[in-house]
mmCIF file of C-alpha atoms in Angstrom:
data_model
loop_
_atom_site.group_PDB
_atom_site.id
_atom_site.type_symbol
_atom_site.label_atom_id
_atom_site.label_comp_id
_atom_site.label_asym_id
_atom_site.label_seq_id
_atom_site.Cartn_x
_atom_site.Cartn_y
_atom_site.Cartn_z
ATOM 1 C CA MET B 1 4.171 -57.714 12.830
ATOM 2 C CA GLN B 2 4.515 -60.874 14.730
ATOM 3 C CA ASP B 3 5.470 -64.401 12.857
ATOM 4 C CA ALA B 4 2.681 -66.285 11.946
ATOM 5 C CA ASN B 5 4.078 -69.525 13.806
ATOM 6 C CA ALA B 6 4.683 -66.940 17.175
ATOM 7 C CA LEU B 7 1.724 -67.363 19.470
ATOM 8 C CA PRO B 8 1.156 -63.608 21.379
ATOM 9 C CA GLU B 9 1.188 -63.439 24.807
ATOM 10 C CA ALA B 10 -1.962 -65.475 25.872
ATOM 11 C CA THR B 11 -3.333 -67.088 29.313
ATOM 12 C CA ILE B 12 -4.156 -70.543 28.563
ATOM 13 C CA VAL B 13 -5.917 -73.564 30.614
ATOM 14 C CA LYS B 14 -6.182 -76.511 29.145
ATOM 15 C CA SER B 15 -7.708 -80.225 30.131
ATOM 16 C CA GLU B 16 -7.927 -83.635 28.111
ATOM 17 C CA TRP B 17 -10.719 -86.059 28.903
ATOM 18 C CA ASP B 18 -11.225 -89.399 26.649
ATOM 19 C CA GLY B 19 -11.468 -87.855 22.837
ATOM 20 C CA LEU B 20 -12.080 -84.204 23.870
ATOM 21 C CA THR B 21 -9.535 -81.389 24.640
ATOM 22 C CA VAL B 22 -10.947 -78.361 26.138
ATOM 23 C CA GLU B 23 -8.799 -75.187 26.102
ATOM 24 C CA TYR B 24 -10.039 -71.544 27.691
ATOM 25 C CA GLY B 25 -7.543 -68.670 26.371
ATOM 26 C CA ARG B 26 -7.046 -65.223 27.150
ATOM 27 C CA LEU B 27 -5.013 -63.342 24.233
ATOM 28 C CA ASP B 28 -3.869 -59.810 25.698
ATOM 29 C CA ALA B 29 -1.863 -59.072 22.359
ATOM 30 C CA THR B 30 -3.546 -56.440 20.150
ATOM 31 C CA GLY B 31 -2.680 -54.687 16.839
ATOM 32 C CA ASP B 32 -1.099 -56.341 13.836
ATOM 33 C CA PHE B 33 -0.046 -60.054 13.910
ATOM 34 C CA ASP B 34 -0.507 -62.831 12.052
ATOM 35 C CA PHE B 35 -1.444 -66.155 13.830
ATOM 36 C CA SER B 36 -2.514 -69.318 12.072
ATOM 37 C CA ILE B 37 -4.831 -71.167 14.511
ATOM 38 C CA PRO B 38 -3.161 -74.833 14.815
ATOM 39 C CA LYS B 39 -5.658 -77.690 13.899
ATOM 40 C CA ARG B 40 -8.697 -78.291 16.404
ATOM 41 C CA THR B 41 -12.359 -78.489 15.606
ATOM 42 C CA LEU B 42 -13.811 -74.871 16.844
ATOM 43 C CA SER B 43 -13.465 -71.934 18.759
ATOM 44 C CA VAL B 44 -16.427 -70.050 20.438
ATOM 45 C CA ILE B 45 -15.310 -66.203 21.242
ATOM 46 C CA LEU B 46 -16.691 -65.025 24.778
ATOM 47 C CA ALA B 47 -15.298 -61.527 24.474
ATOM 48 C CA PRO B 48 -16.862 -59.298 21.778
ATOM 49 C CA HIS B 49 -14.666 -57.134 19.403
ATOM 50 C CA ASP B 50 -15.682 -54.149 17.439
ATOM 51 C CA ARG B 51 -13.377 -54.692 14.590
ATOM 52 C CA VAL B 52 -11.083 -57.869 14.119
ATOM 53 C CA THR B 53 -9.436 -58.837 10.785
ATOM 54 C CA TRP B 54 -8.852 -62.596 9.872
ATOM 55 C CA SER B 55 -8.481 -64.509 6.686
ATOM 56 C CA VAL B 56 -9.400 -68.218 5.435
ATOM 57 C CA ASP B 57 -7.182 -69.918 2.760
ATOM 58 C CA GLY B 58 -5.324 -66.257 2.395
ATOM 59 C CA THR B 59 -8.640 -64.369 1.364
ATOM 60 C CA LYS B 60 -8.596 -61.376 4.264
ATOM 61 C CA GLN B 61 -12.120 -59.859 5.958
ATOM 62 C CA THR B 62 -12.627 -57.672 8.612
ATOM 63 C CA THR B 63 -15.769 -57.619 10.681
ATOM 64 C CA ALA B 64 -17.461 -57.589 13.849
ATOM 65 C CA LEU B 65 -16.626 -60.101 16.460
ATOM 66 C CA PRO B 66 -19.761 -60.601 18.613
ATOM 67 C CA ALA B 67 -19.491 -62.704 21.956
ATOM 68 C CA GLY B 68 -20.792 -65.947 21.183
ATOM 69 C CA THR B 69 -19.306 -66.273 17.431
ATOM 70 C CA VAL B 70 -18.517 -69.716 16.491
ATOM 71 C CA LEU B 71 -15.524 -70.874 14.324
ATOM 72 C CA LEU B 72 -15.820 -74.469 12.787
ATOM 73 C CA TYR B 73 -12.552 -74.789 10.803
ATOM 74 C CA GLY B 74 -12.874 -77.640 8.714
ATOM 75 C CA ASP B 75 -9.812 -78.403 6.754
ATOM 76 C CA ARG B 76 -9.146 -74.924 6.158
ATOM 77 C CA GLU B 77 -6.806 -72.607 7.315
ATOM 78 C CA PHE B 78 -7.472 -69.773 9.585
ATOM 79 C CA VAL B 79 -5.523 -66.759 10.241
ATOM 80 C CA TRP B 80 -6.129 -64.067 12.753
ATOM 81 C CA HIS B 81 -4.071 -60.574 11.583
ATOM 82 C CA GLU B 82 -5.201 -57.783 13.789
ATOM 83 C CA ARG B 83 -7.330 -57.420 17.213
ATOM 84 C CA HIS B 84 -7.940 -54.111 19.051
ATOM 85 C CA LYS B 85 -8.392 -55.589 22.287
ATOM 86 C CA SER B 86 -7.665 -58.610 24.311
ATOM 87 C CA SER B 87 -9.552 -61.485 23.332
ATOM 88 C CA GLU B 88 -11.237 -64.456 25.122
ATOM 89 C CA TYR B 89 -12.269 -67.770 23.920
ATOM 90 C CA VAL B 90 -12.969 -71.607 24.605
ATOM 91 C CA ASN B 91 -11.266 -74.312 21.760
ATOM 92 C CA LEU B 92 -12.778 -77.679 21.283
ATOM 93 C CA ASP B 93 -11.274 -80.522 19.966
ATOM 94 C CA ILE B 94 -12.810 -83.706 19.415
ATOM 95 C CA GLU B 95 -11.390 -86.428 17.765
ATOM 96 C CA THR B 96 -12.383 -88.148 14.596
ATOM 97 C CA THR B 97 -12.622 -91.190 16.164
ATOM 98 C CA LEU B 98 -14.999 -90.257 18.762
ATOM 99 C CA LEU B 99 -16.949 -88.839 15.664
ATOM 100 C CA GLU B 100 -17.020 -92.237 13.909
ATOM 101 C CA GLN B 101 -17.817 -94.367 17.199
ATOM 102 C CA ILE B 102 -20.960 -92.021 18.110
ATOM 103 C CA ALA B 103 -21.864 -91.688 14.363
ATOM 104 C CA THR B 104 -21.756 -95.626 14.036
ATOM 105 C CA GLU B 105 -23.893 -95.972 17.451
ATOM 106 C CA ASN B 106 -26.492 -93.496 16.078
ATOM 107 C CA GLY B 107 -26.794 -94.880 12.818
ATOM 108 C CA LEU B 108 -25.028 -92.549 10.499
ATOM 109 C CA SER B 109 -23.154 -92.748 7.612
ATOM 110 C CA SER B 110 -19.019 -92.900 7.660
ATOM 111 C CA VAL B 111 -17.790 -89.413 8.886
ATOM 112 C CA THR B 112 -15.617 -87.556 6.648
ATOM 113 C CA GLY B 113 -15.219 -84.637 8.774
ATOM 114 C CA LEU B 114 -16.959 -81.615 9.697
ATOM 115 C CA GLU B 115 -18.023 -79.110 7.316
ATOM 116 C CA HIS B 116 -15.632 -75.496 7.599
ATOM 117 C CA ARG B 117 -18.096 -72.509 8.777
ATOM 118 C CA VAL B 118 -16.881 -69.241 10.541
ATOM 119 C CA MET B 119 -18.496 -66.285 11.993
ATOM 120 C CA PHE B 120 -21.899 -67.978 13.028
ATOM 121 C CA GLN B 121 -23.968 -67.893 16.325
ATOM 122 C CA ASP B 122 -24.985 -71.602 17.552
ATOM 123 C CA ALA B 123 -26.767 -71.028 21.255
ATOM 124 C CA MET B 124 -26.051 -74.931 21.946
ATOM 125 C CA LEU B 125 -22.522 -74.761 21.071
ATOM 126 C CA THR B 126 -21.815 -71.829 22.999
ATOM 127 C CA ASN B 127 -23.446 -73.376 26.263
ATOM 128 C CA VAL B 128 -21.541 -76.209 25.963
ATOM 129 C CA ALA B 129 -18.245 -74.194 25.571
ATOM 130 C CA GLN B 130 -19.215 -72.253 28.869
ATOM 131 C CA LEU B 131 -19.793 -75.558 30.624
ATOM 132 C CA LEU B 132 -16.737 -77.001 29.614
ATOM 133 C CA ARG B 133 -14.803 -73.678 30.746
ATOM 134 C CA SER B 134 -16.400 -74.178 33.958
ATOM 135 C CA GLU B 135 -15.361 -77.666 34.260
ATOM 136 C CA LEU B 136 -11.439 -76.870 33.830
ATOM 137 C CA SER B 137 -10.935 -75.791 37.331
ATOM 138 C CA GLN B 138 -12.400 -79.390 38.257
ATOM 139 C CA THR B 139 -10.695 -82.821 38.551
ATOM 140 C CA GLY B 140 -11.425 -86.362 39.118
ATOM 141 C CA ILE B 141 -13.843 -89.242 38.702
ATOM 142 C CA ALA B 142 -17.099 -87.199 39.343
ATOM 143 C CA SER B 143 -16.086 -84.499 37.150
ATOM 144 C CA ASN B 144 -15.172 -86.827 34.216
ATOM 145 C CA LEU B 145 -18.548 -88.598 34.443
ATOM 146 C CA TYR B 146 -20.180 -84.841 34.070
ATOM 147 C CA VAL B 147 -17.500 -83.977 30.984
ATOM 148 C CA GLU B 148 -18.342 -87.268 28.915
ATOM 149 C CA SER B 149 -22.255 -86.535 29.150
ATOM 150 C CA ILE B 150 -21.298 -82.870 27.753
ATOM 151 C CA ARG B 151 -19.131 -84.355 25.065
ATOM 152 C CA ASN B 152 -21.623 -86.744 23.759
ATOM 153 C CA LEU B 153 -24.317 -84.699 23.177
ATOM 154 C CA LEU B 154 -21.674 -82.071 21.619
ATOM 155 C CA ALA B 155 -20.582 -84.807 19.101
ATOM 156 C CA VAL B 156 -24.059 -85.459 18.433
ATOM 157 C CA HIS B 157 -24.989 -82.071 17.416
ATOM 158 C CA LEU B 158 -21.698 -81.599 15.476
ATOM 159 C CA LEU B 159 -22.838 -84.433 13.687
ATOM 160 C CA ARG B 160 -26.479 -83.523 13.093
ATOM 161 C CA ASN B 161 -25.611 -80.029 11.992
ATOM 162 C CA TYR B 162 -22.302 -80.090 10.686
ATOM 163 C CA ALA B 163 -21.393 -83.316 8.874
ATOM 164 C CA PRO B 164 -21.077 -82.516 5.114
ATOM 165 C CA GLN B 165 -23.904 -85.219 4.852
ATOM 166 C CA ASN B 166 -25.962 -83.020 7.367
ATOM 167 C CA ALA B 167 -27.348 -86.473 8.318
ATOM 168 C CA GLN B 168 -30.124 -87.224 11.202
ATOM 169 C CA PRO B 169 -29.780 -90.191 13.395
ATOM 170 C CA VAL B 170 -32.216 -93.157 13.014
ATOM 171 C CA VAL B 171 -34.531 -93.171 15.518
ATOM 172 C CA GLN B 172 -33.373 -95.625 18.370
ATOM 173 C CA THR B 173 -36.654 -96.803 20.635
ATOM 174 C CA GLY B 174 -36.569 -98.467 23.894
ATOM 175 C CA ALA B 175 -37.030 -97.667 27.792
ATOM 176 C CA LEU B 176 -35.477 -98.951 30.631
ATOM 177 C CA ASP B 177 -37.659 -101.563 32.122
ATOM 178 C CA ASP B 178 -37.649 -101.807 35.942
ATOM 179 C CA LEU B 179 -35.664 -104.703 36.254
ATOM 180 C CA THR B 180 -32.522 -102.647 33.987
ATOM 181 C CA VAL B 181 -33.229 -99.743 36.106
ATOM 182 C CA LYS B 182 -32.374 -101.748 39.481
ATOM 183 C CA ARG B 183 -29.337 -103.447 37.466
ATOM 184 C CA LEU B 184 -27.827 -100.081 36.755
ATOM 185 C CA LYS B 185 -28.849 -98.703 40.237
ATOM 186 C CA ASP B 186 -26.998 -101.748 42.042
ATOM 187 C CA TYR B 187 -24.110 -101.503 39.765
ATOM 188 C CA ILE B 188 -23.426 -97.524 40.368
ATOM 189 C CA GLU B 189 -23.676 -98.642 44.159
ATOM 190 C CA ASP B 190 -21.257 -101.101 43.627
ATOM 191 C CA ASN B 191 -18.797 -98.719 42.171
ATOM 192 C CA LEU B 192 -19.265 -95.614 43.632
ATOM 193 C CA ALA B 193 -15.292 -95.268 44.794
ATOM 194 C CA GLU B 194 -14.450 -96.280 40.683
ATOM 195 C CA GLU B 195 -14.703 -94.272 37.483
ATOM 196 C CA LEU B 196 -18.327 -94.526 35.844
ATOM 197 C CA SER B 197 -18.386 -93.465 32.283
ATOM 198 C CA ILE B 198 -21.693 -93.271 30.187
ATOM 199 C CA ALA B 199 -19.872 -95.853 28.035
ATOM 200 C CA GLN B 200 -19.769 -98.285 30.568
ATOM 201 C CA LEU B 201 -23.234 -97.773 31.741
ATOM 202 C CA ALA B 202 -24.822 -97.804 28.377
ATOM 203 C CA ALA B 203 -22.712 -100.905 27.583
ATOM 204 C CA LEU B 204 -24.637 -102.784 30.187
ATOM 205 C CA VAL B 205 -27.939 -102.372 28.508
ATOM 206 C CA PRO B 206 -26.913 -102.248 25.741
ATOM 207 C CA MET B 207 -27.601 -98.859 24.030
ATOM 208 C CA SER B 208 -25.939 -96.490 22.451
ATOM 209 C CA GLN B 209 -24.379 -93.638 24.665
ATOM 210 C CA PHE B 210 -26.655 -90.908 23.478
ATOM 211 C CA HIS B 211 -29.934 -92.935 23.518
ATOM 212 C CA PHE B 212 -28.748 -94.385 26.701
ATOM 213 C CA ALA B 213 -28.655 -90.881 28.510
ATOM 214 C CA ARG B 214 -32.018 -89.803 27.295
ATOM 215 C CA ALA B 215 -33.581 -93.250 28.484
ATOM 216 C CA PHE B 216 -31.809 -93.190 31.705
ATOM 217 C CA LYS B 217 -33.067 -89.324 32.341
ATOM 218 C CA SER B 218 -36.646 -90.910 31.429
ATOM 219 C CA ALA B 219 -36.559 -93.773 33.700
ATOM 220 C CA ILE B 220 -34.786 -92.104 36.838
ATOM 221 C CA GLY B 221 -35.697 -88.621 36.188
ATOM 222 C CA GLU B 222 -32.093 -87.134 35.865
ATOM 223 C CA PRO B 223 -29.084 -87.657 33.905
ATOM 224 C CA PRO B 224 -26.309 -90.212 34.583
ATOM 225 C CA HIS B 225 -24.015 -87.911 36.112
ATOM 226 C CA ARG B 226 -26.665 -86.037 38.307
ATOM 227 C CA TYR B 227 -27.672 -89.197 39.612
ATOM 228 C CA VAL B 228 -24.520 -90.642 40.294
ATOM 229 C CA LEU B 229 -23.154 -87.292 42.397
ATOM 230 C CA SER B 230 -26.128 -87.928 44.287
ATOM 231 C CA ARG B 231 -25.763 -91.108 45.201
ATOM 232 C CA ARG B 232 -21.768 -90.201 45.993
ATOM 233 C CA ILE B 233 -22.852 -87.072 48.318
ATOM 234 C CA ASP B 234 -25.497 -89.585 50.010
ATOM 235 C CA ARG B 235 -22.787 -92.258 50.383
ATOM 236 C CA ALA B 236 -20.537 -89.444 51.705
ATOM 237 C CA LYS B 237 -23.125 -88.438 54.588
ATOM 238 C CA VAL B 238 -23.077 -91.769 55.539
ATOM 239 C CA LEU B 239 -19.286 -92.181 56.035
ATOM 240 C CA LEU B 240 -19.042 -88.868 57.413
ATOM 241 C CA SER B 241 -21.582 -89.849 60.104
ATOM 242 C CA ALA B 242 -20.769 -93.086 60.965
ATOM 243 C CA THR B 243 -16.727 -93.361 60.641
ATOM 244 C CA ARG B 244 -13.846 -91.350 61.460
ATOM 245 C CA LEU B 245 -12.204 -91.078 58.009
ATOM 246 C CA SER B 246 -10.648 -88.115 56.984
ATOM 247 C CA ILE B 247 -12.478 -85.931 54.741
ATOM 248 C CA ALA B 248 -9.900 -86.627 52.207
ATOM 249 C CA GLU B 249 -10.390 -90.360 52.838
ATOM 250 C CA VAL B 250 -14.292 -90.085 52.400
ATOM 251 C CA ALA B 251 -13.800 -88.041 49.202
ATOM 252 C CA TYR B 252 -11.841 -90.667 47.637
ATOM 253 C CA GLN B 253 -13.969 -93.497 49.150
ATOM 254 C CA VAL B 254 -17.068 -91.819 47.165
ATOM 255 C CA GLY B 255 -15.346 -91.198 43.838
ATOM 256 C CA PHE B 256 -13.557 -87.566 44.692
ATOM 257 C CA SER B 257 -10.089 -88.028 43.263
ATOM 258 C CA ASN B 258 -9.857 -84.161 44.564
ATOM 259 C CA GLN B 259 -10.986 -83.259 47.888
ATOM 260 C CA SER B 260 -11.246 -79.469 46.806
ATOM 261 C CA HIS B 261 -13.885 -80.747 44.380
ATOM 262 C CA PHE B 262 -15.766 -83.118 47.067
ATOM 263 C CA ILE B 263 -15.619 -80.207 49.394
ATOM 264 C CA ALA B 264 -17.402 -77.852 46.754
ATOM 265 C CA GLN B 265 -20.022 -80.359 45.325
ATOM 266 C CA PHE B 266 -20.801 -81.457 49.082
ATOM 267 C CA ARG B 267 -21.441 -77.383 49.735
ATOM 268 C CA LYS B 268 -23.400 -77.402 46.719
ATOM 269 C CA ALA B 269 -25.473 -80.132 47.360
ATOM 270 C CA LEU B 270 -26.194 -79.335 51.340
ATOM 271 C CA GLY B 271 -25.205 -75.530 51.400
ATOM 272 C CA MET B 272 -22.424 -76.946 54.188
ATOM 273 C CA THR B 273 -19.049 -78.295 54.199
ATOM 274 C CA PRO B 274 -18.294 -82.120 54.947
ATOM 275 C CA LYS B 275 -16.812 -80.658 58.343
ATOM 276 C CA GLN B 276 -19.963 -78.782 59.235
ATOM 277 C CA PHE B 277 -22.011 -81.884 58.571
ATOM 278 C CA ARG B 278 -19.727 -83.902 60.784
ATOM 279 C CA ASP B 279 -19.917 -81.822 63.482
#
């Protein structure tokens, strides 16, 4: 039996964004081993198991492990003891300070932490885990804005459903008027080459990040990250047509620090690569 402090052989891909750490892992070890989960917020299981043995604070159980199973650790000790096939999972760790900030913005009482709950299903958390897993291979400013949107939705969902007080946000009303929409659009156009965040845009209104994202979508017809991405692609089309900048230089000018990510997003939007568009 392996030591509880020794990590069985695993393939791990990990990225950190502001206040959020995302880790995708594939654990090939099977049989008996004691592995205590390091401190993190939650895990979502991607590959099902017919039979696993685990414990919480020393109390062992043997159960099935369906795909989409969520483990919300709270302040309890969770240990894996036995598995009979390879495991695939996404770990999410959201900082308490970020939860406190978003709770304050949404009119919730102070956050003392999230509750402990394991072996349950939550379609929202599973969807978020899968979206964030797909972003692990992406880098750059454009990806950051998208992850920030998902991160805020994740935080609000956890606060609404798994905070000990199970509090609901107070309703924050307010739409974006035409003048505010124009100001936001102008700001985005002027800063396409820079890192744009939900917090940054919401502060211009001002409005909480969560309610800003909703108000923005209501006013413009798409969420902030999609609008910014579409504007970056449109700016790239102009630069590709009107200048002889290299593909890498165009990517940088429209907010992509990674040329491969720029090419992938351009192809996804237009069905062709930047080079094909230019030619």
